[in-house]
Short mmCIF file of C-alpha atoms in Angstrom, two decimals:
data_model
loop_
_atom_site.label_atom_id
_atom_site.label_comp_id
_atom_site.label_asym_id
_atom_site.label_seq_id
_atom_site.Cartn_x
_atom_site.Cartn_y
_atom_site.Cartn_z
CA UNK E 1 21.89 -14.58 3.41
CA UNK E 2 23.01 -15.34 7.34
CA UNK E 3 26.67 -16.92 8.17
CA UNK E 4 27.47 -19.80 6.89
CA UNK E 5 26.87 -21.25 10.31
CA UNK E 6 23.61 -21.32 10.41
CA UNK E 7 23.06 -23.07 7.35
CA UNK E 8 25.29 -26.16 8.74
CA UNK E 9 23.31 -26.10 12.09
CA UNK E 10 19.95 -26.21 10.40
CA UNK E 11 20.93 -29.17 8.20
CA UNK E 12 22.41 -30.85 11.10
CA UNK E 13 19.45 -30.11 13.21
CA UNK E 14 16.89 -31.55 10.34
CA UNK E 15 19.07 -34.91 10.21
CA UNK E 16 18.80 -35.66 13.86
CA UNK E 17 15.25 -34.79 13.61
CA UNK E 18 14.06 -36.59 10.38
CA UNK E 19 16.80 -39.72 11.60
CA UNK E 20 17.02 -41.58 8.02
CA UNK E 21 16.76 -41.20 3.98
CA UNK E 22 17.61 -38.81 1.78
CA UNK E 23 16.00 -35.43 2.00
CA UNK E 24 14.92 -33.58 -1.59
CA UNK E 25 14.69 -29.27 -1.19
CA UNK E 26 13.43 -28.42 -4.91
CA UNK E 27 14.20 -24.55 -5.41
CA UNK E 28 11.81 -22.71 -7.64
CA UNK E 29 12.77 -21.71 -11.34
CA UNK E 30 11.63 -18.89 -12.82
CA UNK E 31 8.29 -18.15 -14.33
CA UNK E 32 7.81 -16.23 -17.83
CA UNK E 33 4.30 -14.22 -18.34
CA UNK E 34 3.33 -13.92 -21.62
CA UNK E 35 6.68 -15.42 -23.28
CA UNK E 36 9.72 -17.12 -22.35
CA UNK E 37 11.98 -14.30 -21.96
CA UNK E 38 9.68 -12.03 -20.52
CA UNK E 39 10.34 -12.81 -16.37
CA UNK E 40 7.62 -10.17 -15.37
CA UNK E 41 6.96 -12.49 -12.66
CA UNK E 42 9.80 -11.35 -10.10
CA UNK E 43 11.78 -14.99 -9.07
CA UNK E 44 10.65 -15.75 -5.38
CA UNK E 45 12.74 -18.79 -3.74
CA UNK E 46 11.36 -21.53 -1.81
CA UNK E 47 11.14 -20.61 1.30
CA UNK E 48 12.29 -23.78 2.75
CA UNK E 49 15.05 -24.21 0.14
CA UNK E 50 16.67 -20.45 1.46
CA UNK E 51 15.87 -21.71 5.56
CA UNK E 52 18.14 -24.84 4.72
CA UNK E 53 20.37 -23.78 1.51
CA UNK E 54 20.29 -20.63 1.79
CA UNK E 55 21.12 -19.90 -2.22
CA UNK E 56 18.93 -17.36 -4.21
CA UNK E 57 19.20 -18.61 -7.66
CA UNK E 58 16.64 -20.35 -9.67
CA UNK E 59 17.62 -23.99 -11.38
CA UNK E 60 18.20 -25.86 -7.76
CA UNK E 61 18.14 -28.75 -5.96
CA UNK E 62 19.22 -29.16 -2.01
CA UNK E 63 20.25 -32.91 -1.13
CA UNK E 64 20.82 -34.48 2.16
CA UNK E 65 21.72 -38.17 2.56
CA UNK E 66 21.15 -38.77 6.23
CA UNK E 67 22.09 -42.25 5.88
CA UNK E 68 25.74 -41.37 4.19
CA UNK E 69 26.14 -37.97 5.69
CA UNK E 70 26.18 -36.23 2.50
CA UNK E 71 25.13 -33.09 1.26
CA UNK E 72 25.17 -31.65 -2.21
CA UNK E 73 24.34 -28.77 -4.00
CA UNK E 74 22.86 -29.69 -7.58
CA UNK E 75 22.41 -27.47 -10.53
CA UNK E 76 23.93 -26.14 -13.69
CA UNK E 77 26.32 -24.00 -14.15
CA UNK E 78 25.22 -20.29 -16.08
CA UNK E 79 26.48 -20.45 -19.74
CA UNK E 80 28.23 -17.77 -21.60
CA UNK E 81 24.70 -16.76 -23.53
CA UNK E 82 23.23 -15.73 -20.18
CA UNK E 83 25.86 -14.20 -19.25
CA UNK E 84 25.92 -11.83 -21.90
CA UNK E 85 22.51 -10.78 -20.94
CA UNK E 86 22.07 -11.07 -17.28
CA UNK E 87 25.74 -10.77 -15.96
CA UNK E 88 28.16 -13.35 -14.10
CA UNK E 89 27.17 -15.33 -11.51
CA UNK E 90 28.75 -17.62 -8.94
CA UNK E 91 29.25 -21.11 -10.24
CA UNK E 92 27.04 -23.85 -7.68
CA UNK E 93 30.08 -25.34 -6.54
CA UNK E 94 31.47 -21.43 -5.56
CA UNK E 95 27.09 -21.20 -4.12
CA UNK E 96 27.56 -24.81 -2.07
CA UNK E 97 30.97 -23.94 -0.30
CA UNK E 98 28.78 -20.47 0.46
CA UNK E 99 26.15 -22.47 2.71
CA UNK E 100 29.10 -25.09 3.97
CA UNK E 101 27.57 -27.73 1.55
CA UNK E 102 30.79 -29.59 0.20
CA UNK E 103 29.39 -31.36 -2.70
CA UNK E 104 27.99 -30.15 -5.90
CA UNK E 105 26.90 -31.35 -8.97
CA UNK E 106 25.11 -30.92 -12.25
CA UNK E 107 21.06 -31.21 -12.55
CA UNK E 108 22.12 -34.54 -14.35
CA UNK E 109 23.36 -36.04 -11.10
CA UNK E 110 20.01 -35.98 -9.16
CA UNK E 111 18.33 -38.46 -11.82
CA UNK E 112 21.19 -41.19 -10.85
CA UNK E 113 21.36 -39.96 -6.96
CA UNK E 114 17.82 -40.41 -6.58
CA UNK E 115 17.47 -43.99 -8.44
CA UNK E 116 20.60 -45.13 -6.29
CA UNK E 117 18.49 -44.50 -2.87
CA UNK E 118 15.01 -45.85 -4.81
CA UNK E 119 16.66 -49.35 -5.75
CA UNK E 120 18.41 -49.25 -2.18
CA UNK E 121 14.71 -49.55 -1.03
CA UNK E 122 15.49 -45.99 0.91
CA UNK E 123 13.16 -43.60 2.39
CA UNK E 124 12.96 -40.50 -0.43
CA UNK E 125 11.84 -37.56 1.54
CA UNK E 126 9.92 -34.38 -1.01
CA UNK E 127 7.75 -31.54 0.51
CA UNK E 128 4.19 -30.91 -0.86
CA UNK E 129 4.88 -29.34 -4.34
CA UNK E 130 2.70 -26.18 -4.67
CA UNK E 131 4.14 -24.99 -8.73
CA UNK E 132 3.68 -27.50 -11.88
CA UNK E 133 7.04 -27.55 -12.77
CA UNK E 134 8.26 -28.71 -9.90
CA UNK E 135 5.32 -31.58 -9.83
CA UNK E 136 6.67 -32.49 -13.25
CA UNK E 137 10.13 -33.03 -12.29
CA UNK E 138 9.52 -35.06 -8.97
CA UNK E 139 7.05 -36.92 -11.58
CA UNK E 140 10.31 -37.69 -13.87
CA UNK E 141 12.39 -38.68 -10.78
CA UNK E 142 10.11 -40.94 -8.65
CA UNK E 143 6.70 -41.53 -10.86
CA UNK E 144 4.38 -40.46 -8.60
CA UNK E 145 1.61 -38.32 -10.55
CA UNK E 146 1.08 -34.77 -10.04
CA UNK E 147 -2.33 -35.60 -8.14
CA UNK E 148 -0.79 -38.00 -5.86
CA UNK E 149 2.27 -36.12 -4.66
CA UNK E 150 0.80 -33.89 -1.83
CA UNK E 151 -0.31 -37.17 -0.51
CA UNK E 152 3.10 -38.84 -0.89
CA UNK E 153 5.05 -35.76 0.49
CA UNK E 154 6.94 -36.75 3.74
CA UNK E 155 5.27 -36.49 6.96
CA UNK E 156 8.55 -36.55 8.53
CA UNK E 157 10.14 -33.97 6.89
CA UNK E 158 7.05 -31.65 6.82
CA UNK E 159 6.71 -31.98 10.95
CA UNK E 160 10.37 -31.83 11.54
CA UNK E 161 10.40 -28.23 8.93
CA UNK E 162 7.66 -26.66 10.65
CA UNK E 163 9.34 -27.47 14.13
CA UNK E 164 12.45 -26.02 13.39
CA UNK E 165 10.61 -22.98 11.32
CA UNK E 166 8.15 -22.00 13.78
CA UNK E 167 10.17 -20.93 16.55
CA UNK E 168 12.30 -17.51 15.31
CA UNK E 169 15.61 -17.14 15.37
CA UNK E 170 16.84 -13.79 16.84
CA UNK E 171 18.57 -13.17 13.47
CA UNK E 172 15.02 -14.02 11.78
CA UNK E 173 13.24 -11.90 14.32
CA UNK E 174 15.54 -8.34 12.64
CA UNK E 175 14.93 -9.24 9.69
CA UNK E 176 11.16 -9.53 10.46
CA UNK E 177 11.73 -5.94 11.89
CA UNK E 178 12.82 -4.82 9.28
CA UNK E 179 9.97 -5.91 7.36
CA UNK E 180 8.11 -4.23 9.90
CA UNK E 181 9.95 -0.95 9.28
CA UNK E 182 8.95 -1.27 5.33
CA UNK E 183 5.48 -1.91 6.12
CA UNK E 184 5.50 1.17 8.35
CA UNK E 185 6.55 3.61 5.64
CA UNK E 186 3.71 1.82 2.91
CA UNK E 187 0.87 2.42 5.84
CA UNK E 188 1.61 5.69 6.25
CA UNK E 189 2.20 6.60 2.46
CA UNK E 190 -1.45 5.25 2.11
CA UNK E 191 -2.93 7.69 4.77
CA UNK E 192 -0.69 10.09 3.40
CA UNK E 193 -1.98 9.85 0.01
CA UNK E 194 -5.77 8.79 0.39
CA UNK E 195 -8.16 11.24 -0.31
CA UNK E 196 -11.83 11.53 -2.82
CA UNK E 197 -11.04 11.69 -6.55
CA UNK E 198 -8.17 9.77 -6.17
CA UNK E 199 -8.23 5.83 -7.15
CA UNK E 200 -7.25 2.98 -5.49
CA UNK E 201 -5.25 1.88 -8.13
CA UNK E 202 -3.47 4.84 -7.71
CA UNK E 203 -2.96 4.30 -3.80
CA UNK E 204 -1.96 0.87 -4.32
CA UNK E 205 0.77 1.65 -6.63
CA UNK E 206 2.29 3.64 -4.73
CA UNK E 207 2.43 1.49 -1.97
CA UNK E 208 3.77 -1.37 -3.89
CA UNK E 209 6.84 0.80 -5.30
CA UNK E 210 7.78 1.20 -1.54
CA UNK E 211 7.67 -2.62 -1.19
CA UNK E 212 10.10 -2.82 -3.78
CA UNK E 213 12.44 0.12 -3.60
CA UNK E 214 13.16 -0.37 0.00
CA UNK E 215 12.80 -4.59 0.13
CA UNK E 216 12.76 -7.81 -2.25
CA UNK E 217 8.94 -7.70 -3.42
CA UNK E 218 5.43 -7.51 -1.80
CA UNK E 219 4.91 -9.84 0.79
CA UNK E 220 1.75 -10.58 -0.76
CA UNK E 221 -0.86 -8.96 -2.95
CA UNK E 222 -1.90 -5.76 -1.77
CA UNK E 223 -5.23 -5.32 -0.54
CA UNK E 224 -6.40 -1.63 -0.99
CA UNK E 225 -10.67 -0.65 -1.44
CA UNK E 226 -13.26 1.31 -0.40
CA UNK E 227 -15.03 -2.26 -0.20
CA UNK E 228 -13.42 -3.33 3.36
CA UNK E 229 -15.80 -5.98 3.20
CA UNK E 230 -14.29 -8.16 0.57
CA UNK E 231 -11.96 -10.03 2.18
CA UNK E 232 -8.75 -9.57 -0.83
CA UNK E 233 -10.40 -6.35 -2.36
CA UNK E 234 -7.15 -6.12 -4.32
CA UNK E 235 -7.02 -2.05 -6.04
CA UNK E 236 -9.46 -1.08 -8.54
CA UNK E 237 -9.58 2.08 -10.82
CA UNK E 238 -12.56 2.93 -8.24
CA UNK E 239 -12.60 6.80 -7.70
CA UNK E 240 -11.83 7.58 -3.73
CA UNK E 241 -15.40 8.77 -2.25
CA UNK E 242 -16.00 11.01 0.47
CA UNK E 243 -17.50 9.33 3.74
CA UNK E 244 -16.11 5.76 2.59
CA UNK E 245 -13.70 3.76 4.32
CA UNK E 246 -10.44 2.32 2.44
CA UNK E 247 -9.16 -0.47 3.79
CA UNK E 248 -5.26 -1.16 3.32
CA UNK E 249 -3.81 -4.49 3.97
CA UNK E 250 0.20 -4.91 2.59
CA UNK E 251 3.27 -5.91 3.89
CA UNK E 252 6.60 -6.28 2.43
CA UNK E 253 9.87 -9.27 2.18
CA UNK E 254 13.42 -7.58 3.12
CA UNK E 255 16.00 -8.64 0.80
CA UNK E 256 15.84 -12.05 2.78
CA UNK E 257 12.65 -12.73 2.48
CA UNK E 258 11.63 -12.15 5.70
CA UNK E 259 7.76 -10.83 5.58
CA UNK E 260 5.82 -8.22 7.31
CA UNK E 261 1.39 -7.67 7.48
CA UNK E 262 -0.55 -5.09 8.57
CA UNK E 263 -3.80 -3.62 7.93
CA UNK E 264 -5.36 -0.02 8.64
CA UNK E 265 -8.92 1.42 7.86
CA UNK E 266 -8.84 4.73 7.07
CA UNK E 267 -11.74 7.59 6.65
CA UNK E 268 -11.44 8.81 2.80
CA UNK E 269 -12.21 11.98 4.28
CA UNK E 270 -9.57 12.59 6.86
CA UNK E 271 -12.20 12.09 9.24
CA UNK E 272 -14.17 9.42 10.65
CA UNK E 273 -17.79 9.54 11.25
CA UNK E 274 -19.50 8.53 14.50
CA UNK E 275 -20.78 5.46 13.36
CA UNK E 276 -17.35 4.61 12.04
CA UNK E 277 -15.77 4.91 15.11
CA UNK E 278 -18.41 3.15 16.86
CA UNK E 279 -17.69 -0.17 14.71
CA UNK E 280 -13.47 0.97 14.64
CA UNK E 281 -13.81 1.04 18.69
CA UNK E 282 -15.11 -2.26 18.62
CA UNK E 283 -12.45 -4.10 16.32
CA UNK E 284 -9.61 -1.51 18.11
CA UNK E 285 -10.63 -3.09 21.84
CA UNK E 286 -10.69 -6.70 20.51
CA UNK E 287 -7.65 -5.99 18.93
CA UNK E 288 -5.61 -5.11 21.85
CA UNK E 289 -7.18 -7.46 23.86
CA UNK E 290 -5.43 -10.29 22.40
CA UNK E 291 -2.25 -8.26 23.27
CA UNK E 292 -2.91 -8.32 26.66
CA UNK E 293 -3.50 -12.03 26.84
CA UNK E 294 -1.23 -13.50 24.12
CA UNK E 295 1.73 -15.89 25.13
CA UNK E 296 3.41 -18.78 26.15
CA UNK E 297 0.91 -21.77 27.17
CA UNK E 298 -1.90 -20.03 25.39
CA UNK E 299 -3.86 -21.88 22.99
CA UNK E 300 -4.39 -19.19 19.99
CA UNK E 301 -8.01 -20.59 19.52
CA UNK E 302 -9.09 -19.65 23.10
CA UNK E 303 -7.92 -16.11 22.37
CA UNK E 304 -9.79 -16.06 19.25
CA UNK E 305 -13.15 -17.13 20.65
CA UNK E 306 -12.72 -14.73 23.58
CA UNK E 307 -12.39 -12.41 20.88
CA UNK E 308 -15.89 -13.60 19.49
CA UNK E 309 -17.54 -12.73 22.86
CA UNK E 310 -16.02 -9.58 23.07
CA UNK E 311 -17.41 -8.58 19.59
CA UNK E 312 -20.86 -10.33 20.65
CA UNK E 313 -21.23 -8.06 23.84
CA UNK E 314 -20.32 -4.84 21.90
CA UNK E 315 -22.35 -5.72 19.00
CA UNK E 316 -25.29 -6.40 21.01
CA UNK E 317 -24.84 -2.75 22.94
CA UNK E 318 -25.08 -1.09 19.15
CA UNK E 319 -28.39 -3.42 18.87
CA UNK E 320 -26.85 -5.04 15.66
CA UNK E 321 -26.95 -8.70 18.16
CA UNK E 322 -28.83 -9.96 20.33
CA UNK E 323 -29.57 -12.88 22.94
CA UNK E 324 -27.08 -15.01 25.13
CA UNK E 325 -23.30 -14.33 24.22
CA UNK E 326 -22.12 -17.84 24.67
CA UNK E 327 -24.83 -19.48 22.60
CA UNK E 328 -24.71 -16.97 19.89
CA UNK E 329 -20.91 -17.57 19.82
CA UNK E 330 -21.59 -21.33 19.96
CA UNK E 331 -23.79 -20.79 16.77
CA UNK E 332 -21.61 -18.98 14.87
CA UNK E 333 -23.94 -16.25 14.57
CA UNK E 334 -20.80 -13.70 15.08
CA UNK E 335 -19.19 -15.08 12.19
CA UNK E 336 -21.68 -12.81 10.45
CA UNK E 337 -19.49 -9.56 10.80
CA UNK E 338 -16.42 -11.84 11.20
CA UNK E 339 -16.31 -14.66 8.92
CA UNK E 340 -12.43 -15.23 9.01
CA UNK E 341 -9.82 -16.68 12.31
CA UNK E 342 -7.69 -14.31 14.27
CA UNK E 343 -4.41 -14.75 12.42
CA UNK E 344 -1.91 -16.77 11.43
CA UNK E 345 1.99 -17.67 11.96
CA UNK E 346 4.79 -15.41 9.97
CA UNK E 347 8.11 -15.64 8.65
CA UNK E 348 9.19 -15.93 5.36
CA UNK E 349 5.72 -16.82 4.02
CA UNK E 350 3.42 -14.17 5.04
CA UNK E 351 1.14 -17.46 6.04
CA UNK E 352 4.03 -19.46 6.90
CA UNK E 353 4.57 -22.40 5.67
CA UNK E 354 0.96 -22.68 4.84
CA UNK E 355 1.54 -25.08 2.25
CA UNK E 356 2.10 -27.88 4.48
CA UNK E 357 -1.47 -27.50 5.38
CA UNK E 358 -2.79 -25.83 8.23
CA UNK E 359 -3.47 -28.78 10.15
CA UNK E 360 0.03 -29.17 11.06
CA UNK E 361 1.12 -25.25 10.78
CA UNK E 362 -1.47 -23.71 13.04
CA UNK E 363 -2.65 -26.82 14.75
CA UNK E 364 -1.70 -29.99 16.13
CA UNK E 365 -2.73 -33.68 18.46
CA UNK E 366 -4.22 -31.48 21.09
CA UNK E 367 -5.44 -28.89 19.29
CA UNK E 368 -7.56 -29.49 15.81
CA UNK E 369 -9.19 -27.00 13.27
CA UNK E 370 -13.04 -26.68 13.69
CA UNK E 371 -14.23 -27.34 9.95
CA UNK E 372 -17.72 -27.78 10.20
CA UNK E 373 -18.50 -24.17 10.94
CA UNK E 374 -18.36 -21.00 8.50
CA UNK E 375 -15.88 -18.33 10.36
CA UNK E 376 -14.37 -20.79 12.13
CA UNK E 377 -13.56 -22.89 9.41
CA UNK E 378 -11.41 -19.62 8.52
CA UNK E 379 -9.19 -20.03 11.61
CA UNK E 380 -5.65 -20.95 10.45
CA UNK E 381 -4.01 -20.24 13.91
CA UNK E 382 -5.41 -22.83 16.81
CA UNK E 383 -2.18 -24.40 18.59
CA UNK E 384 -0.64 -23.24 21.87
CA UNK E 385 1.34 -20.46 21.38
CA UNK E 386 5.44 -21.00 22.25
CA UNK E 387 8.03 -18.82 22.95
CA UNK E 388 9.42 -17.43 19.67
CA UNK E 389 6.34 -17.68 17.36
CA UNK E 390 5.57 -14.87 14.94
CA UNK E 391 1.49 -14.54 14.37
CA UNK E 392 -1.00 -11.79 12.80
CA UNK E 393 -3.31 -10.03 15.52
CA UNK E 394 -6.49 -8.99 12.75
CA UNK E 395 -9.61 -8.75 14.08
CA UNK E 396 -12.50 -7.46 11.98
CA UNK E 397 -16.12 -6.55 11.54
CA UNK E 398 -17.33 -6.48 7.84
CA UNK E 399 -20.81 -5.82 6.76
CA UNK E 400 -20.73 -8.27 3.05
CA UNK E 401 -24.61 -7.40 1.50
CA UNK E 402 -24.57 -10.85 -0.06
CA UNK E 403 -23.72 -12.72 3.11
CA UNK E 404 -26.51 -10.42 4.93
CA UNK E 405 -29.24 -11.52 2.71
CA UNK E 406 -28.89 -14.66 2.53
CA UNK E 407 -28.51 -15.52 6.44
CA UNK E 408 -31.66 -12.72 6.61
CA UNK E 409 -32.95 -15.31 3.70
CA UNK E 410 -32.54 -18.15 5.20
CA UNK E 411 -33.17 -17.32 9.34
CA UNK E 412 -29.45 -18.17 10.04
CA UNK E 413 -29.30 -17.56 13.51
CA UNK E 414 -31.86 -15.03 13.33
CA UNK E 415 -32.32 -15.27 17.19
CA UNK E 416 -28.77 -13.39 17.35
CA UNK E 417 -29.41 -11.46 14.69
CA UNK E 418 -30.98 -7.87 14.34
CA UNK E 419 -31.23 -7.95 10.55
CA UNK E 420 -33.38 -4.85 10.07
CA UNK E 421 -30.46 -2.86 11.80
CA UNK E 422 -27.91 -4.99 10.14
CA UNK E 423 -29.55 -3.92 6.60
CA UNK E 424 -28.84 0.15 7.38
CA UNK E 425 -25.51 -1.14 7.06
CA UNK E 426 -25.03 -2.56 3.72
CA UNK E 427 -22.91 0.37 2.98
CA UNK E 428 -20.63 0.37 5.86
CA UNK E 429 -18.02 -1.56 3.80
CA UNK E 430 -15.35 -2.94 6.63
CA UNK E 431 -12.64 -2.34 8.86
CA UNK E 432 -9.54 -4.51 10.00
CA UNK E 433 -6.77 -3.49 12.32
CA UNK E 434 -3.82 -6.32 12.31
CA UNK E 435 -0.61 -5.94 13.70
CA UNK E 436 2.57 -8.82 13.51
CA UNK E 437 3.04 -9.80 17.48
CA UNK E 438 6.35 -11.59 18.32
CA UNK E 439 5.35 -14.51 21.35
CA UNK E 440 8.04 -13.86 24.40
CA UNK E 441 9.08 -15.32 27.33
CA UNK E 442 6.37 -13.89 29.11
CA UNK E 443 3.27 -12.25 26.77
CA UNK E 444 4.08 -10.67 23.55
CA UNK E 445 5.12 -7.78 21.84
CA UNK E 446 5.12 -5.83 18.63
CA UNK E 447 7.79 -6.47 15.36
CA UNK E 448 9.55 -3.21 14.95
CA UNK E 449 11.00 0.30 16.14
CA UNK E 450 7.60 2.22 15.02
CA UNK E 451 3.97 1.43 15.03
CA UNK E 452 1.52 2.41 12.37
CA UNK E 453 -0.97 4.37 13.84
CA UNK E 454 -3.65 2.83 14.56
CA UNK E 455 -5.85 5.08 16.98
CA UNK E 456 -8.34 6.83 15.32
CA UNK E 457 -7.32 10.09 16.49
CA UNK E 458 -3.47 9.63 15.35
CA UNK E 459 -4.88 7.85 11.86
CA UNK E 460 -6.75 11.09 11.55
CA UNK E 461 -3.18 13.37 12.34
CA UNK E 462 -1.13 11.36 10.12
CA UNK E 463 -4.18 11.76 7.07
CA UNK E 464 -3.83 15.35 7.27
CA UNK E 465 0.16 15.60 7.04
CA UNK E 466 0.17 15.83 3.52
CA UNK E 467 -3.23 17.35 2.91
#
């Protein structure tokens, strides 16, 4: 948790910015697997509850009365039974003083504080609900159906959240770094460990108890196969095979659930093959090319179609393209080997804030998502870039059999398309290299002390370390 400063300023900031009504923060409760007391599922905050409130513990509710210049912290206290099992805690009053929030009050409370500002005819601001608990208890409080909610959410308070959350803090930016630093150590335990006979189950594991033993969780699923060209190929008790590529995508949450995301393709072998490193050059040089161009002014969709071109021409020199860049480009015909956008903003969700839909996250007036096109459809990162914004750098080429035959099937943009060289591919699997890039004053730069390596040569050092 930061000072108790920076909890005050945020609020403040929000109130100037949202101007009138009374603001609802829902924190998450916890979520049983199989049976109520079984919390397998490791509680995860709102992210937008701990930007504002700060306060880790399930049961709460954040509310800010612009109007009355009130704030209060509502929830219930722990009882004695819980405490017996799962220790003391702080009481919510003891939790609100924490975060500067002077108020505090019993779940009870938000039933009559809420009916107060609905027969006052007052504006009740809620964020999209994404879990059905929650969508039952803003249900309770305001009737509005679980279906209609999204729809009902406040645009106010969902433009003034993502203004406020897109530009980093420099506190947020360490604690991104040291995200960065977790994420380092599961890379290199992966090319560390990965070898044939081994599974990826096995891999993945492993990499996951680094998340946790050094962090808060797994900043999202991890993504571990020899089948690079499934986009989540999340680990399978697959057996490791020599002349495969694994792909590893994982990242990590520090203890305040700030997030990192990288992804390395490895040789199972120690060593990559020529035609590997003919397709690995390719992603590797699109891949720092948006390093060289990335910053301040820059609209992120520009980058990522200059990326397209670049893939185009190289493609087309391996004879797996053909025909004029631009219009190829134009007809998504490169979405083929790259069916996904360029990457996304970061932060505390590993696609921040994505649940206030993308439209507003990674786009906005001047700059719109592109949904009538497969692969660029995918793009979740369009908007100018500013000073202070997080985003993923992840280009990729995948070779997906399924997607190959039916394009080949169906002549999709078989005038840019080599399809008899594409099919000696079917195997290849996939590679990704993505990297978190921190926008500055003047370009952009790398999250952390220590980069995962990500030429082939030092992947290939850092495979045979522990071999």
């Amino acid at each position: 948790m930061f000072s108790k400063e920076t909890y005050i300023r945020r609020r403040e900031e929000l109130k100037k910015l949202v101007k009138s009504g009374l603001l609802v923060f829902f924190g998450n409760n916890e979520s049983p697997c199989n049976y109520p007391n079984n919390a397998y599922y490791p509680f995860r905050q709102d992210s937008t509850f701990l930007y504002y409130f700060g306060q880790k513990r399930d049961g709460l509710v954040g509310v800010i009365d612009i109007d009355n210049n009130q704030e209060c912290l509502i929830g219930n206290d722990i009882d004695i039974e819980d405490i017996v099992w799962y220790g003391s805690v702080d009481k919510v009053s003891d939790m609100a003083a924490q975060v500067g929030v002077a108020q505090s009050a019993p779940m009870k409370v938000l039933a009559e504080i809420v009916a107060t500002a609905k027969a006052q005819n007052r504006k009740i601001h809620f964020l999209p609900p994404y879990r059905h608990d929650i969508k039952i208890q803003i249900f309770d409080l305001l009737g509005i159906h679980p279906s209609q909610q999204k729809e009902a959410a406040s645009m106010e308070l969902i433009m003034a959240v993502i203004k406020m959350r897109s530009v980093k803090e420099p506190q947020e930016i360490e604690e991104l770094e040291r995200a960065q630093t977790i994420g380092y150590k599961m890379h290199t335990t992966a090319m560390h460990l990965t070898r044939p006979g081994l599974t990826e189950k096995y891999i993945g594991g492993q990499i996951d108890g680094i998340a946790r033993s050094y962090g808060a969780m797994n900043s999202f699923a991890t993504i571990f196969s020899q089948h690079g060209e499934i986009m989540h190929g999340n680990p399978s008790m697959a057996v490791l095979e020599e002349g495969r590529l694994a792909l590893c995508d994982c990242g990590a949450e520090t203890v305040n659930h700030y997030c990192s995301d990288h992804t390395r393709t490895m040789p199972v072998s120690g060593k990559f093959s020529q035609r590997q490193l003919e397709i690995y050059s390719i992603v590797e040089e699109c891949h720092d090319y948006v390093l060289d161009v990335a910053k301040p002014g820059v609209k992120y969709m520009d980058v990522h179609f200059d990326v397209c071109r670049l893939m185009t021409n190289r493609l087309k020199e391996l004879g797996l393209m053909k025909g004029d860049t631009e219009e190829a480009v134009r007809a998504g015909a490169h979405a083929l080997f790259l069916p996904h956008g360029l990457g996304h903003m970061m932060g505390m969700d590993v696609h921040d804030m994505e649940g206030f839909d993308q439209r507003y996250v990674g786009f906005d007036e001047e700059t719109q998502p592109m949904l009538h096109q497969f692969g660029t459809n995918a793009l979740r990162m369009g908007r100018r870039l500013e000073e202070g914004f997080v985003v993923t750098d992840e280009p990729g080429i995948y070779f997906i059999p399924a997607l190959i035959d039916e394009w080949k099937a169906n002549g999709h943009c078989a005038e840019y398309l080599n399809f008899d060289k594409i099919e000696t591919y079917k195997d290849f699997g996939g590679i990704r290299l993505e990297d978190d890039v921190l926008i500055t004053k003047d370009g952009c730069t790398f999250l952390g002390d220590v980069r995962i390596p990500i030429r082939p040569q030092d992947v290939e050092a850092c495979m045979a370390e522990n071999r």
